[in-house]
Amino acid sequence: MKAKLTLNKSNIIAQIDDRLYGSFIEHLGRAVYGGIYQPGQKTADDMGFRKDVLDLVRKLNVPIVRYPGGNFVSGYNWEDGTGPKEKRPRKLELAWSTIETNQVGIDEFQEWAKRADTDIMMAVNLGTRGADEARQLVEYCNLDTDTYYADLRRKNGFEKPFGIKLWCLGNEMDGPWQICHLTAQEYARKACEAAKVMKWTDPSIELVACGSSHKDMPTFGEWERTVLRECYENIDYISLHNYYGNRNDDTPGYLAQAVNMDAFIRTVADICDEIKAEKKSDKTVNLSFDEWNVWFHSNEQDKQIPRWSIAPHQLEDIYNFEDALVVGSLLITLINHSDRVKIACLAQLVNVIAPIMTNDDGCWLQTIFYPFMHASVYGRGKAVSIDIACDTYDTEELKKVPYVTAAATENEAGEITVFAVNRSLEDSAKIEGNGFDGMKLISHTVLNCDDMKAVNSYEDPEHIVPAELPVADKVVLPAHSWNVLRYTKA
Ligand code: AHR
């Protein structure tokens, strides 16, 4: 197969917001307990944080981590995770039918974030709670005043405010599974009032309102319109969530899923602009795709988990090679929409639908770790428009899916990185590059495997790892592969 990639260097999509490569840690399964935090584990530091995990999170170069949920946040009392650990309550956690010990809360997580060189995207509970507790949490985290919640933080040992700049107004409040699910109008009012008092408490914060939990929600569209009409001037972003999976074992159809992400982003951006026009506003509301990933492998086994377990093996998808190609193509889509998508969070980071897995002895990397790391490390700077002319295929759901999908970025030194997925299961793609004059290819990294279902494991952690291809005059993307092509000025 031939594919023509035309790099339009003068056509810059956007300066990519670093937060496009965010991730997510929820109090769920073994993300926190046994994941980032495990006192007594051989690599645990003075606060019980696993240094082996911290090293890997730093390697991923994650700029921001959403916390503490997810569905969890809609029943969470943030005060439970502050102050002396021996006084913290054990509570029933209704989102995931587990027991929460509260040994980690914002007091600890803000310290973990510092050690991981990352920022926090903090979610407030708009399920069982509301504006009052949300503004109190903003005060606890961000204020230097001589007032009750700022003083409480000092009493708990933290003189300086945590300085959390990005906040989510609840989580997936459109979903009936959410603790205290709301209708669009109910959520819109609640979010609007919470937003006002949170910003009155700290005007420097940015706020993300809940959009739809996924593109096929029955209320998708009207939910966004209702929320934006009510909250437009008080919020900065609206969220998108979507998980993808190969439930019917239809690999060509599965590899095409990024086309759905693309349509989802375009539709939400259009709705934001429709409400902007309706309101005659100068302000643009941008998008926060703050939960995205593959999630389906663990669905059946999770039904067996006994209720009221503590940190069970939950949502522990083991990702195969084709999942890595899907994650790569989703990253390409996010980069190509970086003019509107300013924040995105790979959900999640450790053990729970995650690139990093742990056991008591150590860590291992899932297949999806690699495309995420490549994009996070090399995909900073500007997103440059790239056109692709190549053969297409039809799936049960979609017509004319291009075999090759790609995105390009340019860093401050003028180096170009092209990320490309070849979706063809049979054919390699010979690339004809246009617009690369004056550029020299310096490396071609590829993730490829004959077995689409092959996985990594603790016992065989390097079964699927990236390889360097020889730098050739003619670039060829192998069949079913993730590729990172790096160019410098000749
Ligand atoms: O990431 C797992 C769950 O998926 C989150 O808790 C929820 O927000 C979403 O449905």
mmCIF file of N, CA, C and O and ligand atoms in Angstrom, residues 24 26 28 70-72 96 171-172 177 241 243 291 295 315 347-348 353, ligand 1:
data_model
loop_
_atom_site.group_PDB
_atom_site.id
_atom_site.type_symbol
_atom_site.label_atom_id
_atom_site.label_comp_id
_atom_site.label_asym_id
_atom_site.label_seq_id
_atom_site.Cartn_x
_atom_site.Cartn_y
_atom_site.Cartn_z
ATOM 1 N N PHE A 24 -4.820 9.876 35.423
ATOM 2 C CA PHE A 24 -5.921 9.826 36.391
ATOM 3 C C PHE A 24 -5.611 8.772 37.449
ATOM 4 O O PHE A 24 -5.208 7.650 37.121
ATOM 5 N N GLU A 26 -7.757 7.254 40.665
ATOM 6 C CA GLU A 26 -9.005 7.240 41.433
ATOM 7 C C GLU A 26 -8.833 6.332 42.644
ATOM 8 O O GLU A 26 -8.060 5.365 42.608
ATOM 9 N N LEU A 28 -9.860 3.574 43.693
ATOM 10 C CA LEU A 28 -10.557 2.464 43.038
ATOM 11 C C LEU A 28 -9.553 1.319 42.888
ATOM 12 O O LEU A 28 -8.413 1.548 42.453
ATOM 13 N N GLY A 70 -13.593 10.461 39.085
ATOM 14 C CA GLY A 70 -14.218 9.188 38.983
ATOM 15 C C GLY A 70 -15.483 9.067 39.854
ATOM 16 O O GLY A 70 -15.897 9.954 40.596
ATOM 17 N N ASN A 71 -16.128 7.943 39.637
ATOM 18 C CA ASN A 71 -17.372 7.666 40.350
ATOM 19 C C ASN A 71 -17.188 7.797 41.863
ATOM 20 O O ASN A 71 -18.117 8.167 42.585
ATOM 21 N N PHE A 72 -15.997 7.480 42.335
ATOM 22 C CA PHE A 72 -15.708 7.551 43.767
ATOM 23 C C PHE A 72 -16.032 8.921 44.350
ATOM 24 O O PHE A 72 -16.548 9.030 45.470
ATOM 25 N N TRP A 96 -18.011 1.647 44.058
ATOM 26 C CA TRP A 96 -17.346 0.412 43.637
ATOM 27 C C TRP A 96 -17.563 -0.727 44.627
ATOM 28 O O TRP A 96 -16.880 -1.759 44.550
ATOM 29 N N ASN A 171 -18.376 14.468 38.672
ATOM 30 C CA ASN A 171 -17.970 13.443 37.708
ATOM 31 C C ASN A 171 -19.187 12.748 37.124
ATOM 32 O O ASN A 171 -20.057 12.285 37.875
ATOM 33 N N GLU A 172 -19.260 12.689 35.811
ATOM 34 C CA GLU A 172 -20.287 11.904 35.095
ATOM 35 C C GLU A 172 -21.671 12.010 35.741
ATOM 36 O O GLU A 172 -22.336 11.003 35.979
ATOM 37 N N TRP A 177 -25.637 5.529 36.999
ATOM 38 C CA TRP A 177 -24.790 4.775 37.928
ATOM 39 C C TRP A 177 -24.116 5.685 38.945
ATOM 40 O O TRP A 177 -23.524 5.214 39.902
ATOM 41 N N HIS A 241 -15.877 12.005 28.136
ATOM 42 C CA HIS A 241 -15.346 10.710 28.575
ATOM 43 C C HIS A 241 -15.693 9.685 27.508
ATOM 44 O O HIS A 241 -16.796 9.734 26.953
ATOM 45 N N TYR A 243 -14.649 5.312 26.642
ATOM 46 C CA TYR A 243 -13.790 4.125 26.655
ATOM 47 C C TYR A 243 -14.106 3.302 25.411
ATOM 48 O O TYR A 243 -15.245 3.303 24.931
ATOM 49 N N GLU A 291 -11.373 11.508 30.617
ATOM 50 C CA GLU A 291 -11.292 10.042 30.775
ATOM 51 C C GLU A 291 -11.321 9.426 29.379
ATOM 52 O O GLU A 291 -12.334 9.554 28.673
ATOM 53 N N TRP A 295 -11.191 -0.002 27.709
ATOM 54 C CA TRP A 295 -11.667 -0.648 28.949
ATOM 55 C C TRP A 295 -12.743 -1.658 28.576
ATOM 56 O O TRP A 295 -13.812 -1.254 28.146
ATOM 57 N N LEU A 315 -10.966 -3.636 37.707
ATOM 58 C CA LEU A 315 -10.670 -2.948 36.437
ATOM 59 C C LEU A 315 -9.205 -3.173 36.004
ATOM 60 O O LEU A 315 -8.540 -2.270 35.508
ATOM 61 N N ALA A 347 -7.167 7.337 31.330
ATOM 62 C CA ALA A 347 -7.758 6.747 32.533
ATOM 63 C C ALA A 347 -7.494 5.245 32.505
ATOM 64 O O ALA A 347 -8.007 4.575 31.627
ATOM 65 N N GLN A 348 -6.658 4.787 33.448
ATOM 66 C CA GLN A 348 -6.046 5.544 34.524
ATOM 67 C C GLN A 348 -4.536 5.330 34.465
ATOM 68 O O GLN A 348 -4.036 4.945 33.413
ATOM 69 N N ILE A 353 -7.137 -0.106 34.810
ATOM 70 C CA ILE A 353 -7.090 0.239 33.373
ATOM 71 C C ILE A 353 -5.870 1.143 33.086
ATOM 72 O O ILE A 353 -6.011 2.278 32.651
HETATM 73 O O1 AHR B 1 -12.236 5.192 35.162
HETATM 74 C C1 AHR B 1 -13.187 4.317 35.654
HETATM 75 C C2 AHR B 1 -14.564 4.924 35.774
HETATM 76 O O2 AHR B 1 -15.068 5.198 34.497
HETATM 77 C C3 AHR B 1 -14.645 6.261 36.482
HETATM 78 O O3 AHR B 1 -14.752 6.128 37.856
HETATM 79 C C4 AHR B 1 -15.900 6.851 35.915
HETATM 80 O O4 AHR B 1 -15.854 8.257 35.905
HETATM 81 C C5 AHR B 1 -16.032 6.242 34.550
HETATM 82 O O5 AHR B 1 -17.271 5.724 34.321
#
